[in-house]
Short mmCIF file of C-alpha atoms and ligand atoms in Angstrom, two decimals:
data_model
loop_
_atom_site.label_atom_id
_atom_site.label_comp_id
_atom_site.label_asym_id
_atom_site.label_seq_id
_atom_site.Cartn_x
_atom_site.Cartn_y
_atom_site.Cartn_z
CA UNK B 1 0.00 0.00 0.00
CA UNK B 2 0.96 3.64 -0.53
CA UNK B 3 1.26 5.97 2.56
CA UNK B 4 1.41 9.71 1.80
CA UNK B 5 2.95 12.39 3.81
CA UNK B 6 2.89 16.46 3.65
CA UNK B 7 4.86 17.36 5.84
CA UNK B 8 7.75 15.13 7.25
CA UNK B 9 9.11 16.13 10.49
CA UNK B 10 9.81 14.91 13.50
CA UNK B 11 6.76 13.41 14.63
CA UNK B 12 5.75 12.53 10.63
CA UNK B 13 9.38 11.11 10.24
CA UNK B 14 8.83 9.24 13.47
CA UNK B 15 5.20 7.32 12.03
CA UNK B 16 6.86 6.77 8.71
CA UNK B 17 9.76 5.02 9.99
CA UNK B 18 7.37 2.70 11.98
CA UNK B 19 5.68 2.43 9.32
CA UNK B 20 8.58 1.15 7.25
CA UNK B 21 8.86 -2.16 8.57
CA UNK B 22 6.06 -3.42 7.06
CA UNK B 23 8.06 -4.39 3.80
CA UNK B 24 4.72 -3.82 1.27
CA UNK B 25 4.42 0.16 2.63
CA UNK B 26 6.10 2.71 0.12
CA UNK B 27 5.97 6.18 0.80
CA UNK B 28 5.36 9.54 -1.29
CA UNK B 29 6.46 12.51 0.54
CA UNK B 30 6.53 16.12 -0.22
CA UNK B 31 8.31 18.75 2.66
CA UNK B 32 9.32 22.03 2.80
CA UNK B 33 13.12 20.91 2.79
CA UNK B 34 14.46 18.57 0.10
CA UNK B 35 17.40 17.91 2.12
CA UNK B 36 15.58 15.76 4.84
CA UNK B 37 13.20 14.18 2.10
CA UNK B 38 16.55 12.98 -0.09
CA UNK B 39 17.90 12.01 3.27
CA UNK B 40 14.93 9.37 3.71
CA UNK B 41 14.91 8.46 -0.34
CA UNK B 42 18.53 7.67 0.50
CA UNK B 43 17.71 5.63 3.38
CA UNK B 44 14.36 3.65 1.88
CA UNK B 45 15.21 3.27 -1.37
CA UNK B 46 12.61 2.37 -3.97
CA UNK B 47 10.41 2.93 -1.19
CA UNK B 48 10.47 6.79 -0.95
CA UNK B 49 9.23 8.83 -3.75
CA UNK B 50 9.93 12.69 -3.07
CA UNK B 51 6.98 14.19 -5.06
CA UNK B 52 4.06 16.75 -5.15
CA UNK B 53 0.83 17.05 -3.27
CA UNK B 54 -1.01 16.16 -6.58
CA UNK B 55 1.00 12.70 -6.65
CA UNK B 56 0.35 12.02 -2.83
CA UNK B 57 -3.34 12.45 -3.41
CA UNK B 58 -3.12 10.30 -6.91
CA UNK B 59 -1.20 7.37 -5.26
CA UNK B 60 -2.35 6.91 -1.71
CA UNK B 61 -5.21 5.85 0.34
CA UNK B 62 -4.14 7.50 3.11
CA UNK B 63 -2.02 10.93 3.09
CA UNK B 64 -0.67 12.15 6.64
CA UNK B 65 -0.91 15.55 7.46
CA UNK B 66 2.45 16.42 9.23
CA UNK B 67 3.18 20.44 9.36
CA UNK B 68 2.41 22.71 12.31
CA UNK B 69 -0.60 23.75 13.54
CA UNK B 70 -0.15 27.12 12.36
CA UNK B 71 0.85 25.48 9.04
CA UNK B 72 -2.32 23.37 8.40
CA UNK B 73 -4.62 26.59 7.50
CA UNK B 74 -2.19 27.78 4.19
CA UNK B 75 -1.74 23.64 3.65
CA UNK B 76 -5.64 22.56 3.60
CA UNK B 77 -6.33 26.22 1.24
CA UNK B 78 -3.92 24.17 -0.93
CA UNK B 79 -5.93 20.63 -1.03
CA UNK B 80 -9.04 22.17 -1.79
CA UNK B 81 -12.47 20.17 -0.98
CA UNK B 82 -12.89 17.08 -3.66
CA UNK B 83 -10.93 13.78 -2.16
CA UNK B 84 -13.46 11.13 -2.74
CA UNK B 85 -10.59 8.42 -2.59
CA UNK B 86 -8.37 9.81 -0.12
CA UNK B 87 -8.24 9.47 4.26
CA UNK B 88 -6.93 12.75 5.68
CA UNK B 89 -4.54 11.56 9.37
CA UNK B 90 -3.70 15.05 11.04
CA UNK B 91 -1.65 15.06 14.14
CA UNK B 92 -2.20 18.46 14.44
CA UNK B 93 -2.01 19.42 18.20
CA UNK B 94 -5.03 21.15 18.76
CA UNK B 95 -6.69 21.43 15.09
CA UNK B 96 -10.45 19.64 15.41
CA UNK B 97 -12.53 17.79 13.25
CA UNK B 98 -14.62 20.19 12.12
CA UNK B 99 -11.68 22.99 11.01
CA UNK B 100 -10.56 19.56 9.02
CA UNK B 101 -13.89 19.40 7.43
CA UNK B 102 -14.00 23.24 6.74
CA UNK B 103 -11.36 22.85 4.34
CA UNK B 104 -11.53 19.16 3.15
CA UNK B 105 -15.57 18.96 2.96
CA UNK B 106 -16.85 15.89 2.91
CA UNK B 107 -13.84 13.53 3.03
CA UNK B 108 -12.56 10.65 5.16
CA UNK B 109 -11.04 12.10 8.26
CA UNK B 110 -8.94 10.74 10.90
CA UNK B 111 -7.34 13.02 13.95
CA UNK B 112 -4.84 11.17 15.94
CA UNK B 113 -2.67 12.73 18.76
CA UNK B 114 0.74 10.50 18.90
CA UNK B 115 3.94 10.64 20.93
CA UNK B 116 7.50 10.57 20.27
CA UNK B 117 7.84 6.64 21.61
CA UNK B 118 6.12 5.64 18.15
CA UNK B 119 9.66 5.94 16.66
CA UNK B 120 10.78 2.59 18.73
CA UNK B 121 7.27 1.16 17.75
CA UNK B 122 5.99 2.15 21.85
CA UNK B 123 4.23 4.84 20.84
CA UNK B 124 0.50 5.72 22.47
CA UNK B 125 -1.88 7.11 20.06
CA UNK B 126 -5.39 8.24 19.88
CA UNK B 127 -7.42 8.61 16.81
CA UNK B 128 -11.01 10.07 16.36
CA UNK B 129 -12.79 9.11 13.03
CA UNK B 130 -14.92 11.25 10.51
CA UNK B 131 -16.91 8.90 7.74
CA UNK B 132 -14.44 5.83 7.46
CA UNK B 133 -16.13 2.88 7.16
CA UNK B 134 -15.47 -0.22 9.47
CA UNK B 135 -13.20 -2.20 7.05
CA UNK B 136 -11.32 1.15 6.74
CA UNK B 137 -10.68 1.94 10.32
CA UNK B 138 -9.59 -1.67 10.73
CA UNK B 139 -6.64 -1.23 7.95
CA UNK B 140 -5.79 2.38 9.95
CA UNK B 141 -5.67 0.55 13.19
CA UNK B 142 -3.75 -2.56 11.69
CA UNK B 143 -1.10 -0.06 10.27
CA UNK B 144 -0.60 1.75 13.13
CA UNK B 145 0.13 -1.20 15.52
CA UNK B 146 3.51 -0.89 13.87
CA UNK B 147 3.84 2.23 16.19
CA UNK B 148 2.65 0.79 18.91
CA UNK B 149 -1.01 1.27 20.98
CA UNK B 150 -3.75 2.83 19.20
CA UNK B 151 -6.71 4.00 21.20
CA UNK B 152 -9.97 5.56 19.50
CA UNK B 153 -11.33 8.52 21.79
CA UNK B 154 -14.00 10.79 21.70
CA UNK B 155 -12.58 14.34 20.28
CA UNK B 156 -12.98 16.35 23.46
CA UNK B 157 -10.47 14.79 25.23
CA UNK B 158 -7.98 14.50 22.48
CA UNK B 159 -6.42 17.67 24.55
CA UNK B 160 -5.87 16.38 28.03
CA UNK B 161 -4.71 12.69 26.67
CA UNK B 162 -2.21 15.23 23.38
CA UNK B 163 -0.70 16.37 27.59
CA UNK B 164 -0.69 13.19 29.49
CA UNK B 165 1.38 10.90 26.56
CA UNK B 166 2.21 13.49 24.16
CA UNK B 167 4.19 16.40 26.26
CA UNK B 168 4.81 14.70 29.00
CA UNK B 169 7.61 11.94 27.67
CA UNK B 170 9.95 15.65 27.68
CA UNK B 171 8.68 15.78 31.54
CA UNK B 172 10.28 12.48 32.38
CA UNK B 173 13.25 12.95 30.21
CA UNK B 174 13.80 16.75 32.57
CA UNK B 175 13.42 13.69 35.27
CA UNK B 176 15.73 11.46 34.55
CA UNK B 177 18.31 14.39 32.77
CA UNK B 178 18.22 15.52 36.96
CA UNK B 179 18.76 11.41 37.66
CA UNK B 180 21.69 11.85 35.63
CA UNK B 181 23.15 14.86 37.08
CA UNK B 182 23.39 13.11 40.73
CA UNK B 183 25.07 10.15 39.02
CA UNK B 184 27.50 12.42 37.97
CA UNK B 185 28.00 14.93 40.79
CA UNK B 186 28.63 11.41 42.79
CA UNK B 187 31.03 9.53 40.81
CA UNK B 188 29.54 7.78 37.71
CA UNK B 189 29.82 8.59 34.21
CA UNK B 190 26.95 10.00 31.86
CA UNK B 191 26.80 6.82 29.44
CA UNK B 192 26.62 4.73 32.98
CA UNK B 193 24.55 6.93 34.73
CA UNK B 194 22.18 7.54 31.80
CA UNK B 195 21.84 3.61 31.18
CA UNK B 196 21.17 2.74 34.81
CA UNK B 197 18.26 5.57 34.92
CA UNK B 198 16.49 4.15 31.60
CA UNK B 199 17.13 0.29 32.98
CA UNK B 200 14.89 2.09 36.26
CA UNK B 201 12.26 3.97 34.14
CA UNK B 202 11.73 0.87 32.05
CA UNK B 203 11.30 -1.28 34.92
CA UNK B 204 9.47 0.34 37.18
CA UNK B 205 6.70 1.19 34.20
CA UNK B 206 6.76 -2.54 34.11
CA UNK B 207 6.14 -3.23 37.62
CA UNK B 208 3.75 -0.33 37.30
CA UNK B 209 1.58 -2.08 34.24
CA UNK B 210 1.85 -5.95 35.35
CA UNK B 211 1.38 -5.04 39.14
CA UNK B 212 -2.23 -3.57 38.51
CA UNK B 213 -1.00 -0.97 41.37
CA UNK B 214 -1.82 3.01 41.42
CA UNK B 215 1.48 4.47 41.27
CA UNK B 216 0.29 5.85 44.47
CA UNK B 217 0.68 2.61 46.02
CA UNK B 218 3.87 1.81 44.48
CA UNK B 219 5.24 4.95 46.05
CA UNK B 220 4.35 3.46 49.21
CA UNK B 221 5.50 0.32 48.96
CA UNK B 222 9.08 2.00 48.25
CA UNK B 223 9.26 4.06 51.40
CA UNK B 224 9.74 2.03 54.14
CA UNK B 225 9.75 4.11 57.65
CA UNK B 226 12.99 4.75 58.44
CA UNK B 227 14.35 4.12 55.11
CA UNK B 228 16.68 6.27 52.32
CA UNK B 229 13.59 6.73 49.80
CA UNK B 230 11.19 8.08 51.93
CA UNK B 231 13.94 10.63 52.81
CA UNK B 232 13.79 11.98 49.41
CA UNK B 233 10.18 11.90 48.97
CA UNK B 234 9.68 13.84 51.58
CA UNK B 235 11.83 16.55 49.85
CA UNK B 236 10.07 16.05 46.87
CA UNK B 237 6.59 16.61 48.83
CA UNK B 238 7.95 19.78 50.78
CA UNK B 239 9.21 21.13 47.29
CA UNK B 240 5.77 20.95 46.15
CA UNK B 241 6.70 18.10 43.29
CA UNK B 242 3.32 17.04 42.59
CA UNK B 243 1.63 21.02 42.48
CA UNK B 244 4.33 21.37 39.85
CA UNK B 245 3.32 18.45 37.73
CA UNK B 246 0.11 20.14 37.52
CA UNK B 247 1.12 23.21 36.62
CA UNK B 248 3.25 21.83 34.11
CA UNK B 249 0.35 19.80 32.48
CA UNK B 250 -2.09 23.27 33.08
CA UNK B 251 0.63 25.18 31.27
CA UNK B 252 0.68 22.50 28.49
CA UNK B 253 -3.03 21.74 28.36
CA UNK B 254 -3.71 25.96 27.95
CA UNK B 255 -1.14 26.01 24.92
CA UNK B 256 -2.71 22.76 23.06
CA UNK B 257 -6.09 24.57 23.83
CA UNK B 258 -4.96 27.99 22.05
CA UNK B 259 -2.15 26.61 19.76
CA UNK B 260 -2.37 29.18 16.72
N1 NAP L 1 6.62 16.58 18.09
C1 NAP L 1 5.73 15.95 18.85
O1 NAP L 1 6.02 15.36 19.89
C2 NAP L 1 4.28 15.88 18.40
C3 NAP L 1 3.39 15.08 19.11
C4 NAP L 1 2.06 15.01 18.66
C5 NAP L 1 1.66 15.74 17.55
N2 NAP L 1 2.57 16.53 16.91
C6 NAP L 1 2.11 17.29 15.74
O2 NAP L 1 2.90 16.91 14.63
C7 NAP L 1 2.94 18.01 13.72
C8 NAP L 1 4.37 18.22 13.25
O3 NAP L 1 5.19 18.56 14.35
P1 NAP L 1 6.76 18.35 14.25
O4 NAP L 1 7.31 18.60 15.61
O5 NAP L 1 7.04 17.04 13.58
O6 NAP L 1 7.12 19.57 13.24
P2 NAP L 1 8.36 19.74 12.26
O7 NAP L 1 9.49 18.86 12.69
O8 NAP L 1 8.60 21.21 12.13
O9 NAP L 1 7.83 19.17 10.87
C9 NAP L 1 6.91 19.85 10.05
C10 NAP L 1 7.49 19.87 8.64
O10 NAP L 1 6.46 20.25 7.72
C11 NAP L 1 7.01 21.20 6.80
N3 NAP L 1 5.93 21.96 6.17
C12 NAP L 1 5.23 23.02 6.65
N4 NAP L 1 4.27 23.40 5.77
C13 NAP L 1 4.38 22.55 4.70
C14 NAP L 1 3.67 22.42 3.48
N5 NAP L 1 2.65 23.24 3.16
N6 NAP L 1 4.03 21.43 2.61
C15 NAP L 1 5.08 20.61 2.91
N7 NAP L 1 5.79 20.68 4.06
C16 NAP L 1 5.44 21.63 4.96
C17 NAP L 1 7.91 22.02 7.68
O11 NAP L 1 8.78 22.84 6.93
P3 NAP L 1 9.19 24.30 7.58
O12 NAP L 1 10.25 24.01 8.59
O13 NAP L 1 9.71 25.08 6.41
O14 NAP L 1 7.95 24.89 8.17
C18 NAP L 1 8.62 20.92 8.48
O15 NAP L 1 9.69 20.33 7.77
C19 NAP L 1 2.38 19.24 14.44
O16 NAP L 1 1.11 19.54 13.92
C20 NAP L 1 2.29 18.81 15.88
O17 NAP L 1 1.18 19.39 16.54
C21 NAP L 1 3.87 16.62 17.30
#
């Protein structure tokens, strides 16, 4: 099958190189910058065809959306509103169904809200479907197990779940960057310190998943009285850790909300 892509950034580059492991995918792309587009023809050859928007929309069943926000107005003005054989994906952080459908009329839309972790095939996304039929959102939800888990959610809380797995993978990396920084300041080096934090992040989501317990709990369970960890906690509680989350995750959520 043919996969299209306008717009092949980060998070675009990310979902096509998942994508690229299922051998019978190719891929038509068109970007801004012909450097990073050769770069992938380079890397998938004879499965990357740099081309124009008219191409993507001629060759593929499904074209991903992958520009900015405040790119997707001057890109949809471009489409126009006649796609009878084509299924719209927009990440777009904060863009909705119906601005989709303002611009594209009456075609097959998708609206998924991914994370960075889809470029190691653990990604978490969400999708929320306009007119696809059932056979079609199977072969959308096939494809994307490639990247990982694919949830279907109802649009309105596409923004609080774009904060909770989308932004917040950079609030655990600030985490365990700070991890990293005591390893150092006591002795280890950064390739050992920064392995031994990942080995504890991936095992204690783990523990976390095939315990069944709240993290809550977990917390508990780790601070024995009169222990080491609870010592920290307690620094982390007087330093208002958790009020901080929040306000990181308000400060996020109010920027997804308002994003152009
Ligand atoms: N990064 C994340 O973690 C994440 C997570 C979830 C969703 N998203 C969504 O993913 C989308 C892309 O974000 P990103 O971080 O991947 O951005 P990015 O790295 O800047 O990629 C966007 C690319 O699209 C190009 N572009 C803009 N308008 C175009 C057009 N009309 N035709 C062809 N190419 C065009 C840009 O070129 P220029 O540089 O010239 O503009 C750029 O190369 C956003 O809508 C964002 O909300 C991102």
């Amino acid at each position: 099958m043919n996969i299209g892509f306008i717009g092949v950034g980060h998070m675009a580059g990310s979902i096509l190189r998942a994508l690229s492991k299922e051998e019978g995918f190719s891929f038509y792309v068109n970007d801004h910058h012909l450097d990073k587009m050769m770069a992938l023809e380079r890397e998938y050859q004879g499965r990357v065809f740099v081309t124009v928007n008219q191409e993507i929309l001629n060759q593929c069943p499904f074209v991903f959306l992958g520009v900015k926000p405040c790119d997707m107005n001057a890109l949809l003005a471009s489409l126009g509103k006649d796609h009878p054989r084509t299924i719209f994906v927009s990440m777009a952080a904060g863009y909705s169904l119906d601005e989709l459908e303002m611009h594209l009329g009456n075609s097959r839309l998708i609206r998924i809200m991914p994370n960075t972790p889809v470029l190691v095939s653990k990604g978490v996304t969400f999708a929320s479907y306009r007119r696809l039929s059932k056979d079609e959102k199977e072969t959308f939800e096939r494809m994307m197990t490639l990247t990982g888990k694919l949830h279907e959610i109802d649009e309105e809380k596409m923004d609080v779940v774009s904060v909770l797995t989308g932004s917040s993978p950079a609030y655990l990396d600030a985490f365990a960057d700070a991890l990293v920084h005591f390893g150092l300041a006591n002795g280890l080096d950064e390739k050992e310190a920064t392995e031994y934090v990942w080995d504890m992040v991936e095992g204690a989501a783990l523990l976390g998943r095939e315990s069944g317990k709240s993290p809550k709990t977990l917390k508990e369970e780790v601070c024995s009285p009169g222990g080491s960890t609870i010592e920290g906690v307690r620094v982390l509680d007087d330093a208002g850790f958790e009020q901080t989350i929040q306000k990181a995750a308000e400060a996020s959520l109010t920027k997804t909300k308002n994003m152009r």
